[in-house]
Amino acid sequence: MPASIGCADTIVRVTFRMPELPEVEIFKRYLDSTSLHQRIGDVDVRNAYVLKDVTARELARGLKGRRFESSRRHGKHLFVRTDNELWLRLHFGMTGSLQYFKNDKQAPRHARVFFVFANNRRLAFEDQRQFGQIGLLKDVDAFLEKHELGPDALRIDLEEFRKILGKRRGAVKSVLMNQRFIAGIGNLYADEILFHACIHPATEIDRLNNMAFTKLFRATHYVLRKAVGASADAKQMPRSWLLPHRGKGRKCPRCGRKLQSVIVGGRTAWFCVHCQKRGSKN
Ligand SMILES: [Zn+2]
C-alpha cells in the first residue's frame, strides 16, 4: 500500500487497495494539494465504463474551461466543486486512485480518465479492477439523499451513532459496513474497529450493552482518525493494530494467539477469539 504525496512538480503516487474513508480522505488532500485552481483544458476519457449518469461528451462540456475550486468527502465518495457550480463525483471502487503528473511518460498504466490542465499537467483517475465511478452533478446533498447514504462516520457523535445503529439487527460488522447507516467503513477498518472495541465481528448488534456501544463508537473515531494521520499507509500504522497482522497463520498483536477468520456478511473478518468477545446484555 504505497503512498506518497509531494509538491506539484514531482511525480506523485497515491495507491491503495480497497479505498475506505481514510484512503479517500488522503485522496482528497492529494487532489487539494495538486489540482485546484488550474484551468481544465480537456477531459480525456480512455474507458467509459467508469462514467455513471454522464457521457464523455457531457463530462468534457461541463468541465472544459473550468477550474476545480474545492472538494468535499462523504464516506467513500469524493466530490470536487468547479467554478460553474457543478460537482465532479469520484468513487474509487476497489482499486481506484489518483495520480497527478507532468507528461505522458509518467501516465499510470490503468488510467481511465485524464483531467488535462492548461499547464499541461494531468490528473489521472486510475483503476485497475474497474469498479470505480465518475459522475457529474449539481447538488451533493440531493445525491446523498437519493442514494440513501448515512452520515459520514467521522461526523457523528456518540448520541447519533447510538441512535442510528442501536435499532439495527444483524452482525455488528455488517451493520458497521452498511453505507446506508453510516458511510465510510469497509472490510479492513471494520475489522480494526472491532479489534479495538474487543468485540467479535459476528456479534449480533442488539446484544451490545451501553458500555460496548460507547467502546465501539470510540474505536470507530480513533481508528479512522489515526489511519488518516498515518496517511492510510499500513506501514505507518501502529504495530499494535490488527491491520499489519491480518492473514493466515498471523498472530494477535495483543495476546500472541493465532488470528482467526470467519465470513460475516459475505466478507472475510480477521479477529482474535481470545481478545474479542461476543456482546452480552448482562
Ligand atoms: Zn488476542
PDB file of C-alpha atoms and ligand atoms in Angstrom:
ATOM      1  CA  MET A   1       0.000   0.000   0.000  1.00  0.00           C
ATOM      2  CA  PRO A   2       2.490   2.681  -1.082  1.00  0.00           C
ATOM      3  CA  ALA A   3       1.578   6.286  -0.527  1.00  0.00           C
ATOM      4  CA  SER A   4       3.491   9.440  -1.124  1.00  0.00           C
ATOM      5  CA  ILE A   5       2.444  12.988  -1.594  1.00  0.00           C
ATOM      6  CA  GLY A   6       4.868  15.544  -2.910  1.00  0.00           C
ATOM      7  CA  CYS A   7       4.687  19.005  -4.376  1.00  0.00           C
ATOM      8  CA  ALA A   8       3.072  19.558  -7.744  1.00  0.00           C
ATOM      9  CA  ASP A   9       6.397  19.428  -9.581  1.00  0.00           C
ATOM     10  CA  THR A  10       7.301  15.925  -8.553  1.00  0.00           C
ATOM     11  CA  ILE A  11       5.881  12.622  -9.677  1.00  0.00           C
ATOM     12  CA  VAL A  12       3.428  11.669  -7.049  1.00  0.00           C
ATOM     13  CA  ARG A  13       1.691   8.433  -6.482  1.00  0.00           C
ATOM     14  CA  VAL A  14      -1.088   7.539  -4.124  1.00  0.00           C
ATOM     15  CA  THR A  15      -2.173   3.936  -4.448  1.00  0.00           C
ATOM     16  CA  PHE A  16      -4.214   1.848  -2.072  1.00  0.00           C
ATOM     17  CA  ARG A  17      -6.255  -1.280  -2.047  1.00  0.00           C
ATOM     18  CA  MET A  18      -9.987  -1.080  -1.440  1.00  0.00           C
ATOM     19  CA  PRO A  19     -10.292   2.584  -0.520  1.00  0.00           C
ATOM     20  CA  GLU A  20     -12.311   3.316   2.613  1.00  0.00           C
ATOM     21  CA  LEU A  21     -12.795   6.597   4.481  1.00  0.00           C
ATOM     22  CA  PRO A  22      -9.105   7.132   5.414  1.00  0.00           C
ATOM     23  CA  GLU A  23      -7.848   6.409   1.881  1.00  0.00           C
ATOM     24  CA  VAL A  24     -10.445   8.710   0.320  1.00  0.00           C
ATOM     25  CA  GLU A  25      -9.530  11.446   2.809  1.00  0.00           C
ATOM     26  CA  ILE A  26      -5.911  11.097   1.659  1.00  0.00           C
ATOM     27  CA  PHE A  27      -7.058  11.283  -1.994  1.00  0.00           C
ATOM     28  CA  LYS A  28      -8.951  14.456  -1.095  1.00  0.00           C
ATOM     29  CA  ARG A  29      -5.838  16.034   0.417  1.00  0.00           C
ATOM     30  CA  TYR A  30      -3.815  14.919  -2.580  1.00  0.00           C
ATOM     31  CA  LEU A  31      -6.264  16.445  -5.041  1.00  0.00           C
ATOM     32  CA  ASP A  32      -6.473  19.641  -2.973  1.00  0.00           C
ATOM     33  CA  SER A  33      -2.680  19.959  -2.972  1.00  0.00           C
ATOM     34  CA  THR A  34      -2.204  19.299  -6.687  1.00  0.00           C
ATOM     35  CA  SER A  35      -5.237  20.043  -8.807  1.00  0.00           C
ATOM     36  CA  LEU A  36      -7.215  23.057  -7.574  1.00  0.00           C
ATOM     37  CA  HIS A  37      -7.447  26.470  -9.302  1.00  0.00           C
ATOM     38  CA  GLN A  38      -5.981  25.381 -12.649  1.00  0.00           C
ATOM     39  CA  ARG A  39      -7.935  25.772 -15.870  1.00  0.00           C
ATOM     40  CA  ILE A  40      -9.115  22.425 -17.217  1.00  0.00           C
ATOM     41  CA  GLY A  41      -8.165  22.330 -20.901  1.00  0.00           C
ATOM     42  CA  ASP A  42      -9.544  18.903 -21.729  1.00  0.00           C
ATOM     43  CA  VAL A  43     -11.060  15.748 -20.318  1.00  0.00           C
ATOM     44  CA  ASP A  44      -9.758  12.570 -21.917  1.00  0.00           C
ATOM     45  CA  VAL A  45     -11.923   9.510 -21.237  1.00  0.00           C
ATOM     46  CA  ARG A  46      -9.981   6.359 -22.096  1.00  0.00           C
ATOM     47  CA  ASN A  47     -12.534   3.918 -20.752  1.00  0.00           C
ATOM     48  CA  ALA A  48     -16.166   4.932 -20.470  1.00  0.00           C
ATOM     49  CA  TYR A  49     -17.169   2.131 -18.050  1.00  0.00           C
ATOM     50  CA  VAL A  50     -16.251   4.499 -15.245  1.00  0.00           C
ATOM     51  CA  LEU A  51     -18.802   7.141 -16.234  1.00  0.00           C
ATOM     52  CA  LYS A  52     -22.078   6.973 -14.315  1.00  0.00           C
ATOM     53  CA  ASP A  53     -25.094   9.025 -15.414  1.00  0.00           C
ATOM     54  CA  VAL A  54     -22.867  11.152 -17.631  1.00  0.00           C
ATOM     55  CA  THR A  55     -21.428  10.712 -21.130  1.00  0.00           C
ATOM     56  CA  ALA A  56     -17.837  11.544 -22.049  1.00  0.00           C
ATOM     57  CA  ARG A  57     -19.136  14.472 -24.083  1.00  0.00           C
ATOM     58  CA  GLU A  58     -21.217  15.836 -21.172  1.00  0.00           C
ATOM     59  CA  LEU A  59     -18.298  15.441 -18.783  1.00  0.00           C
ATOM     60  CA  ALA A  60     -15.985  17.356 -21.122  1.00  0.00           C
ATOM     61  CA  ARG A  61     -18.604  20.029 -21.786  1.00  0.00           C
ATOM     62  CA  GLY A  62     -19.194  20.519 -18.045  1.00  0.00           C
ATOM     63  CA  LEU A  63     -15.517  20.751 -17.131  1.00  0.00           C
ATOM     64  CA  LYS A  64     -13.604  22.273 -20.057  1.00  0.00           C
ATOM     65  CA  GLY A  65     -12.500  25.820 -19.372  1.00  0.00           C
ATOM     66  CA  ARG A  66     -13.453  25.459 -15.688  1.00  0.00           C
ATOM     67  CA  ARG A  67     -11.388  25.051 -12.537  1.00  0.00           C
ATOM     68  CA  PHE A  68     -11.680  22.709  -9.582  1.00  0.00           C
ATOM     69  CA  GLU A  69     -12.217  25.030  -6.623  1.00  0.00           C
ATOM     70  CA  SER A  70     -12.665  22.832  -3.562  1.00  0.00           C
ATOM     71  CA  SER A  71     -13.547  19.321  -2.517  1.00  0.00           C
ATOM     72  CA  ARG A  72     -15.765  17.551  -0.062  1.00  0.00           C
ATOM     73  CA  ARG A  73     -15.580  13.971   1.142  1.00  0.00           C
ATOM     74  CA  HIS A  74     -18.567  11.987   2.346  1.00  0.00           C
ATOM     75  CA  GLY A  75     -17.862   8.402   3.375  1.00  0.00           C
ATOM     76  CA  LYS A  76     -16.057   6.816   0.446  1.00  0.00           C
ATOM     77  CA  HIS A  77     -17.174   9.481  -2.040  1.00  0.00           C
ATOM     78  CA  LEU A  78     -15.137  12.477  -3.091  1.00  0.00           C
ATOM     79  CA  PHE A  79     -16.954  15.459  -4.607  1.00  0.00           C
ATOM     80  CA  VAL A  80     -14.978  18.204  -6.353  1.00  0.00           C
ATOM     81  CA  ARG A  81     -16.656  21.579  -6.885  1.00  0.00           C
ATOM     82  CA  THR A  82     -15.968  23.512 -10.071  1.00  0.00           C
ATOM     83  CA  ASP A  83     -16.268  27.258 -10.631  1.00  0.00           C
ATOM     84  CA  ASN A  84     -19.524  26.740 -12.556  1.00  0.00           C
ATOM     85  CA  GLU A  85     -21.089  25.106  -9.501  1.00  0.00           C
ATOM     86  CA  LEU A  86     -21.009  21.591 -10.911  1.00  0.00           C
ATOM     87  CA  TRP A  87     -19.567  18.812  -8.800  1.00  0.00           C
ATOM     88  CA  LEU A  88     -17.378  16.012 -10.091  1.00  0.00           C
ATOM     89  CA  ARG A  89     -18.114  12.811  -8.197  1.00  0.00           C
ATOM     90  CA  LEU A  90     -15.349  10.256  -7.677  1.00  0.00           C
ATOM     91  CA  HIS A  91     -15.849   6.839  -6.150  1.00  0.00           C
ATOM     92  CA  PHE A  92     -12.753   4.677  -6.035  1.00  0.00           C
ATOM     93  CA  GLY A  93     -14.377   1.247  -6.068  1.00  0.00           C
ATOM     94  CA  MET A  94     -11.866  -1.487  -5.275  1.00  0.00           C
ATOM     95  CA  THR A  95      -8.643  -0.187  -6.788  1.00  0.00           C
ATOM     96  CA  GLY A  96      -9.229   3.445  -7.743  1.00  0.00           C
ATOM     97  CA  SER A  97      -6.611   6.102  -7.085  1.00  0.00           C
ATOM     98  CA  LEU A  98      -5.410   9.474  -8.316  1.00  0.00           C
ATOM     99  CA  GLN A  99      -2.170  10.484  -9.928  1.00  0.00           C
ATOM    100  CA  TYR A 100      -1.032  13.955 -10.857  1.00  0.00           C
ATOM    101  CA  PHE A 101       1.814  14.047 -13.340  1.00  0.00           C
ATOM    102  CA  LYS A 102       3.707  16.102 -15.875  1.00  0.00           C
ATOM    103  CA  ASN A 103       3.964  14.219 -19.134  1.00  0.00           C
ATOM    104  CA  ASP A 104       2.702  11.120 -20.916  1.00  0.00           C
ATOM    105  CA  LYS A 105       5.708   9.033 -19.953  1.00  0.00           C
ATOM    106  CA  GLN A 106       4.526   9.244 -16.366  1.00  0.00           C
ATOM    107  CA  ALA A 107       0.923   8.287 -17.185  1.00  0.00           C
ATOM    108  CA  PRO A 108      -0.292   5.483 -14.953  1.00  0.00           C
ATOM    109  CA  ARG A 109      -0.908   2.159 -16.642  1.00  0.00           C
ATOM    110  CA  HIS A 110      -4.545   1.788 -15.646  1.00  0.00           C
ATOM    111  CA  ALA A 111      -5.606   5.403 -16.101  1.00  0.00           C
ATOM    112  CA  ARG A 112      -9.261   5.559 -17.199  1.00  0.00           C
ATOM    113  CA  VAL A 113      -9.828   9.314 -17.318  1.00  0.00           C
ATOM    114  CA  PHE A 114      -7.378  12.206 -17.569  1.00  0.00           C
ATOM    115  CA  PHE A 115      -8.223  15.741 -16.491  1.00  0.00           C
ATOM    116  CA  VAL A 116      -5.803  17.786 -18.567  1.00  0.00           C
ATOM    117  CA  PHE A 117      -4.936  21.192 -17.157  1.00  0.00           C
ATOM    118  CA  ALA A 118      -3.962  24.214 -19.213  1.00  0.00           C
ATOM    119  CA  ASN A 119      -0.406  23.987 -17.840  1.00  0.00           C
ATOM    120  CA  ASN A 120      -0.282  20.501 -19.428  1.00  0.00           C
ATOM    121  CA  ARG A 121      -0.198  18.720 -16.086  1.00  0.00           C
ATOM    122  CA  ARG A 122      -2.720  15.937 -15.749  1.00  0.00           C
ATOM    123  CA  LEU A 123      -4.747  14.333 -13.033  1.00  0.00           C
ATOM    124  CA  ALA A 124      -5.435  10.700 -13.812  1.00  0.00           C
ATOM    125  CA  PHE A 125      -8.163   8.561 -12.338  1.00  0.00           C
ATOM    126  CA  GLU A 126      -6.521   5.163 -12.234  1.00  0.00           C
ATOM    127  CA  ASP A 127      -8.480   1.980 -11.622  1.00  0.00           C
ATOM    128  CA  GLN A 128      -7.181  -1.491 -12.410  1.00  0.00           C
ATOM    129  CA  ARG A 129     -10.245  -3.523 -11.414  1.00  0.00           C
ATOM    130  CA  GLN A 130     -12.748  -1.113 -12.970  1.00  0.00           C
ATOM    131  CA  PHE A 131     -15.229  -0.740 -10.126  1.00  0.00           C
ATOM    132  CA  GLY A 132     -14.629   2.997  -9.776  1.00  0.00           C
ATOM    133  CA  GLN A 133     -17.182   5.628 -10.753  1.00  0.00           C
ATOM    134  CA  ILE A 134     -17.077   9.171 -12.077  1.00  0.00           C
ATOM    135  CA  GLY A 135     -20.154  11.367 -12.282  1.00  0.00           C
ATOM    136  CA  LEU A 136     -21.156  14.986 -12.634  1.00  0.00           C
ATOM    137  CA  LEU A 137     -23.898  16.539 -10.529  1.00  0.00           C
ATOM    138  CA  LYS A 138     -25.367  19.812  -9.352  1.00  0.00           C
ATOM    139  CA  ASP A 139     -26.371  19.021  -5.788  1.00  0.00           C
ATOM    140  CA  VAL A 140     -24.281  16.821  -3.490  1.00  0.00           C
ATOM    141  CA  ASP A 141     -26.901  16.654  -0.735  1.00  0.00           C
ATOM    142  CA  ALA A 142     -29.559  15.545  -3.232  1.00  0.00           C
ATOM    143  CA  PHE A 143     -27.172  12.799  -4.422  1.00  0.00           C
ATOM    144  CA  LEU A 144     -26.565  11.593  -0.855  1.00  0.00           C
ATOM    145  CA  GLU A 145     -30.295  11.548  -0.193  1.00  0.00           C
ATOM    146  CA  LYS A 146     -31.158   9.765  -3.432  1.00  0.00           C
ATOM    147  CA  HIS A 147     -28.601   7.059  -2.726  1.00  0.00           C
ATOM    148  CA  GLU A 148     -29.668   6.854   0.919  1.00  0.00           C
ATOM    149  CA  LEU A 149     -26.156   7.303   2.259  1.00  0.00           C
ATOM    150  CA  GLY A 150     -25.874   7.609   6.022  1.00  0.00           C
ATOM    151  CA  PRO A 151     -23.865  10.363   7.717  1.00  0.00           C
ATOM    152  CA  ASP A 152     -20.090  10.309   7.435  1.00  0.00           C
ATOM    153  CA  ALA A 153     -18.536   8.088  10.099  1.00  0.00           C
ATOM    154  CA  LEU A 154     -16.262  10.888  11.349  1.00  0.00           C
ATOM    155  CA  ARG A 155     -19.017  13.484  11.554  1.00  0.00           C
ATOM    156  CA  ILE A 156     -21.353  11.842  14.028  1.00  0.00           C
ATOM    157  CA  ASP A 157     -21.269  11.961  17.803  1.00  0.00           C
ATOM    158  CA  LEU A 158     -21.975   9.152  20.256  1.00  0.00           C
ATOM    159  CA  GLU A 159     -25.632  10.069  20.563  1.00  0.00           C
ATOM    160  CA  GLU A 160     -26.231   9.932  16.814  1.00  0.00           C
ATOM    161  CA  PHE A 161     -24.121   6.765  16.489  1.00  0.00           C
ATOM    162  CA  ARG A 162     -26.233   5.064  19.123  1.00  0.00           C
ATOM    163  CA  LYS A 163     -29.459   6.364  17.578  1.00  0.00           C
ATOM    164  CA  ILE A 164     -28.578   5.118  14.093  1.00  0.00           C
ATOM    165  CA  LEU A 165     -27.059   1.754  14.981  1.00  0.00           C
ATOM    166  CA  GLY A 166     -28.990   0.990  18.155  1.00  0.00           C
ATOM    167  CA  LYS A 167     -32.134  -0.012  16.296  1.00  0.00           C
ATOM    168  CA  ARG A 168     -30.407  -2.321  13.801  1.00  0.00           C
ATOM    169  CA  ARG A 169     -30.328  -6.095  13.645  1.00  0.00           C
ATOM    170  CA  GLY A 170     -27.586  -8.360  12.337  1.00  0.00           C
ATOM    171  CA  ALA A 171     -23.869  -8.925  12.834  1.00  0.00           C
ATOM    172  CA  VAL A 172     -22.127  -5.835  14.161  1.00  0.00           C
ATOM    173  CA  LYS A 173     -19.552  -5.955  11.378  1.00  0.00           C
ATOM    174  CA  SER A 174     -22.220  -5.988   8.634  1.00  0.00           C
ATOM    175  CA  VAL A 175     -24.028  -3.083  10.292  1.00  0.00           C
ATOM    176  CA  LEU A 176     -20.803  -1.044  10.543  1.00  0.00           C
ATOM    177  CA  MET A 177     -20.123  -1.610   6.838  1.00  0.00           C
ATOM    178  CA  ASN A 178     -23.637  -0.724   5.657  1.00  0.00           C
ATOM    179  CA  GLN A 179     -23.209   2.665   3.943  1.00  0.00           C
ATOM    180  CA  ARG A 180     -26.899   3.450   4.447  1.00  0.00           C
ATOM    181  CA  PHE A 181     -26.399   3.546   8.218  1.00  0.00           C
ATOM    182  CA  ILE A 182     -23.043   5.297   8.415  1.00  0.00           C
ATOM    183  CA  ALA A 183     -20.787   5.991   5.453  1.00  0.00           C
ATOM    184  CA  GLY A 184     -17.086   5.310   5.088  1.00  0.00           C
ATOM    185  CA  ILE A 185     -16.269   1.993   6.773  1.00  0.00           C
ATOM    186  CA  GLY A 186     -15.328  -1.054   4.689  1.00  0.00           C
ATOM    187  CA  ASN A 187     -13.957  -4.519   5.396  1.00  0.00           C
ATOM    188  CA  LEU A 188     -10.480  -3.632   6.631  1.00  0.00           C
ATOM    189  CA  TYR A 189     -11.350  -0.831   9.035  1.00  0.00           C
ATOM    190  CA  ALA A 190     -14.456  -2.626  10.335  1.00  0.00           C
ATOM    191  CA  ASP A 191     -12.142  -5.438  11.483  1.00  0.00           C
ATOM    192  CA  GLU A 192      -9.732  -2.919  13.001  1.00  0.00           C
ATOM    193  CA  ILE A 193     -12.505  -1.069  14.836  1.00  0.00           C
ATOM    194  CA  LEU A 194     -13.926  -4.304  16.281  1.00  0.00           C
ATOM    195  CA  PHE A 195     -10.433  -5.399  17.340  1.00  0.00           C
ATOM    196  CA  HIS A 196     -10.012  -2.143  19.291  1.00  0.00           C
ATOM    197  CA  ALA A 197     -13.501  -2.394  20.775  1.00  0.00           C
ATOM    198  CA  CYS A 198     -12.791  -6.052  21.778  1.00  0.00           C
ATOM    199  CA  ILE A 199     -15.991  -7.193  20.038  1.00  0.00           C
ATOM    200  CA  HIS A 200     -16.313 -10.388  17.981  1.00  0.00           C
ATOM    201  CA  PRO A 201     -17.294  -9.405  14.396  1.00  0.00           C
ATOM    202  CA  ALA A 202     -20.258 -11.827  14.283  1.00  0.00           C
ATOM    203  CA  THR A 203     -21.837 -10.447  17.476  1.00  0.00           C
ATOM    204  CA  GLU A 204     -25.487  -9.551  16.964  1.00  0.00           C
ATOM    205  CA  ILE A 205     -25.561  -5.773  17.365  1.00  0.00           C
ATOM    206  CA  ASP A 206     -28.624  -5.895  19.625  1.00  0.00           C
ATOM    207  CA  ARG A 207     -26.528  -7.893  22.112  1.00  0.00           C
ATOM    208  CA  LEU A 208     -24.242  -4.926  22.747  1.00  0.00           C
ATOM    209  CA  ASN A 209     -24.799  -3.157  26.044  1.00  0.00           C
ATOM    210  CA  ASN A 210     -24.310   0.570  26.603  1.00  0.00           C
ATOM    211  CA  MET A 211     -20.674   0.250  27.532  1.00  0.00           C
ATOM    212  CA  ALA A 212     -19.905  -1.841  24.435  1.00  0.00           C
ATOM    213  CA  PHE A 213     -21.672   0.704  22.242  1.00  0.00           C
ATOM    214  CA  THR A 214     -19.602   3.532  23.680  1.00  0.00           C
ATOM    215  CA  LYS A 215     -16.448   1.473  23.136  1.00  0.00           C
ATOM    216  CA  LEU A 216     -17.479   0.780  19.547  1.00  0.00           C
ATOM    217  CA  PHE A 217     -18.065   4.472  18.864  1.00  0.00           C
ATOM    218  CA  ARG A 218     -14.727   5.497  20.397  1.00  0.00           C
ATOM    219  CA  ALA A 219     -12.888   2.776  18.491  1.00  0.00           C
ATOM    220  CA  THR A 220     -14.533   3.925  15.238  1.00  0.00           C
ATOM    221  CA  HIS A 221     -13.320   7.501  15.629  1.00  0.00           C
ATOM    222  CA  TYR A 222      -9.934   6.508  16.992  1.00  0.00           C
ATOM    223  CA  VAL A 223      -9.166   4.054  14.173  1.00  0.00           C
ATOM    224  CA  LEU A 224     -10.384   6.281  11.325  1.00  0.00           C
ATOM    225  CA  ARG A 225      -8.608   9.398  12.620  1.00  0.00           C
ATOM    226  CA  LYS A 226      -5.398   7.563  13.373  1.00  0.00           C
ATOM    227  CA  ALA A 227      -5.449   5.902   9.922  1.00  0.00           C
ATOM    228  CA  VAL A 228      -5.817   9.310   8.265  1.00  0.00           C
ATOM    229  CA  GLY A 229      -2.915  10.551  10.421  1.00  0.00           C
ATOM    230  CA  ALA A 230      -0.847   7.604   9.156  1.00  0.00           C
ATOM    231  CA  SER A 231      -1.683   8.588   5.534  1.00  0.00           C
ATOM    232  CA  ALA A 232      -3.743   5.368   5.357  1.00  0.00           C
ATOM    233  CA  ASP A 233      -0.438   3.556   4.922  1.00  0.00           C
ATOM    234  CA  ALA A 234      -0.349   0.195   6.742  1.00  0.00           C
ATOM    235  CA  LYS A 235       3.411   0.583   7.235  1.00  0.00           C
ATOM    236  CA  GLN A 236       2.850   3.756   9.238  1.00  0.00           C
ATOM    237  CA  MET A 237       0.125   2.295  11.435  1.00  0.00           C
ATOM    238  CA  PRO A 238       0.936   1.125  14.967  1.00  0.00           C
ATOM    239  CA  ARG A 239       2.274  -2.432  15.242  1.00  0.00           C
ATOM    240  CA  SER A 240      -0.307  -2.959  17.981  1.00  0.00           C
ATOM    241  CA  TRP A 241      -3.023  -2.771  15.321  1.00  0.00           C
ATOM    242  CA  LEU A 242      -4.629  -5.734  13.610  1.00  0.00           C
ATOM    243  CA  LEU A 243      -4.085  -4.297  10.138  1.00  0.00           C
ATOM    244  CA  PRO A 244      -0.371  -5.075   9.755  1.00  0.00           C
ATOM    245  CA  HIS A 245      -1.003  -8.618  11.056  1.00  0.00           C
ATOM    246  CA  ARG A 246      -4.158  -9.777   9.204  1.00  0.00           C
ATOM    247  CA  GLY A 247      -3.824 -13.081   7.400  1.00  0.00           C
ATOM    248  CA  LYS A 248      -3.481 -16.817   7.760  1.00  0.00           C
ATOM    249  CA  GLY A 249      -1.035 -18.001  10.405  1.00  0.00           C
ATOM    250  CA  ARG A 250      -0.506 -14.473  11.749  1.00  0.00           C
ATOM    251  CA  LYS A 251      -0.703 -13.705  15.448  1.00  0.00           C
ATOM    252  CA  CYS A 252      -2.749 -11.304  17.519  1.00  0.00           C
ATOM    253  CA  PRO A 253      -0.540  -8.306  18.376  1.00  0.00           C
ATOM    254  CA  ARG A 254      -2.226  -8.096  21.779  1.00  0.00           C
ATOM    255  CA  CYS A 255      -2.118 -11.650  23.165  1.00  0.00           C
ATOM    256  CA  GLY A 256       0.075 -13.544  20.684  1.00  0.00           C
ATOM    257  CA  ARG A 257      -2.532 -16.185  19.875  1.00  0.00           C
ATOM    258  CA  LYS A 258      -3.268 -17.136  16.278  1.00  0.00           C
ATOM    259  CA  LEU A 259      -5.739 -14.901  14.481  1.00  0.00           C
ATOM    260  CA  GLN A 260      -8.844 -16.498  13.052  1.00  0.00           C
ATOM    261  CA  SER A 261     -11.102 -15.687  10.139  1.00  0.00           C
ATOM    262  CA  VAL A 262     -14.832 -16.011   9.668  1.00  0.00           C
ATOM    263  CA  ILE A 263     -17.159 -14.937   6.886  1.00  0.00           C
ATOM    264  CA  VAL A 264     -19.510 -12.188   8.042  1.00  0.00           C
ATOM    265  CA  GLY A 265     -21.890 -10.612   5.555  1.00  0.00           C
ATOM    266  CA  GLY A 266     -20.010 -12.249   2.688  1.00  0.00           C
ATOM    267  CA  ARG A 267     -16.662 -10.741   3.662  1.00  0.00           C
ATOM    268  CA  THR A 268     -13.703 -12.273   5.493  1.00  0.00           C
ATOM    269  CA  ALA A 269     -13.329 -10.949   9.006  1.00  0.00           C
ATOM    270  CA  TRP A 270      -9.999 -11.381  10.821  1.00  0.00           C
ATOM    271  CA  PHE A 271     -10.157 -11.342  14.598  1.00  0.00           C
ATOM    272  CA  CYS A 272      -8.745 -12.776  17.820  1.00  0.00           C
ATOM    273  CA  VAL A 273     -11.104 -15.190  19.523  1.00  0.00           C
ATOM    274  CA  HIS A 274      -9.392 -14.562  22.862  1.00  0.00           C
ATOM    275  CA  CYS A 275      -9.441 -10.735  22.785  1.00  0.00           C
ATOM    276  CA  GLN A 276     -12.772 -10.188  21.019  1.00  0.00           C
ATOM    277  CA  LYS A 277     -15.897 -11.389  22.768  1.00  0.00           C
ATOM    278  CA  ARG A 278     -19.479 -11.719  21.732  1.00  0.00           C
ATOM    279  CA  GLY A 279     -21.547  -8.994  23.396  1.00  0.00           C
ATOM    280  CA  SER A 280     -23.944  -9.583  26.220  1.00  0.00           C
ATOM    281  CA  LYS A 281     -26.830  -7.563  27.524  1.00  0.00           C
ATOM    282  CA  ASN A 282     -25.981  -8.738  31.039  1.00  0.00           C
TER     283      ASN A 282
HETATM  284 ZN    ZN B   1      -5.659 -11.576  21.100  1.00  0.00          ZN
END
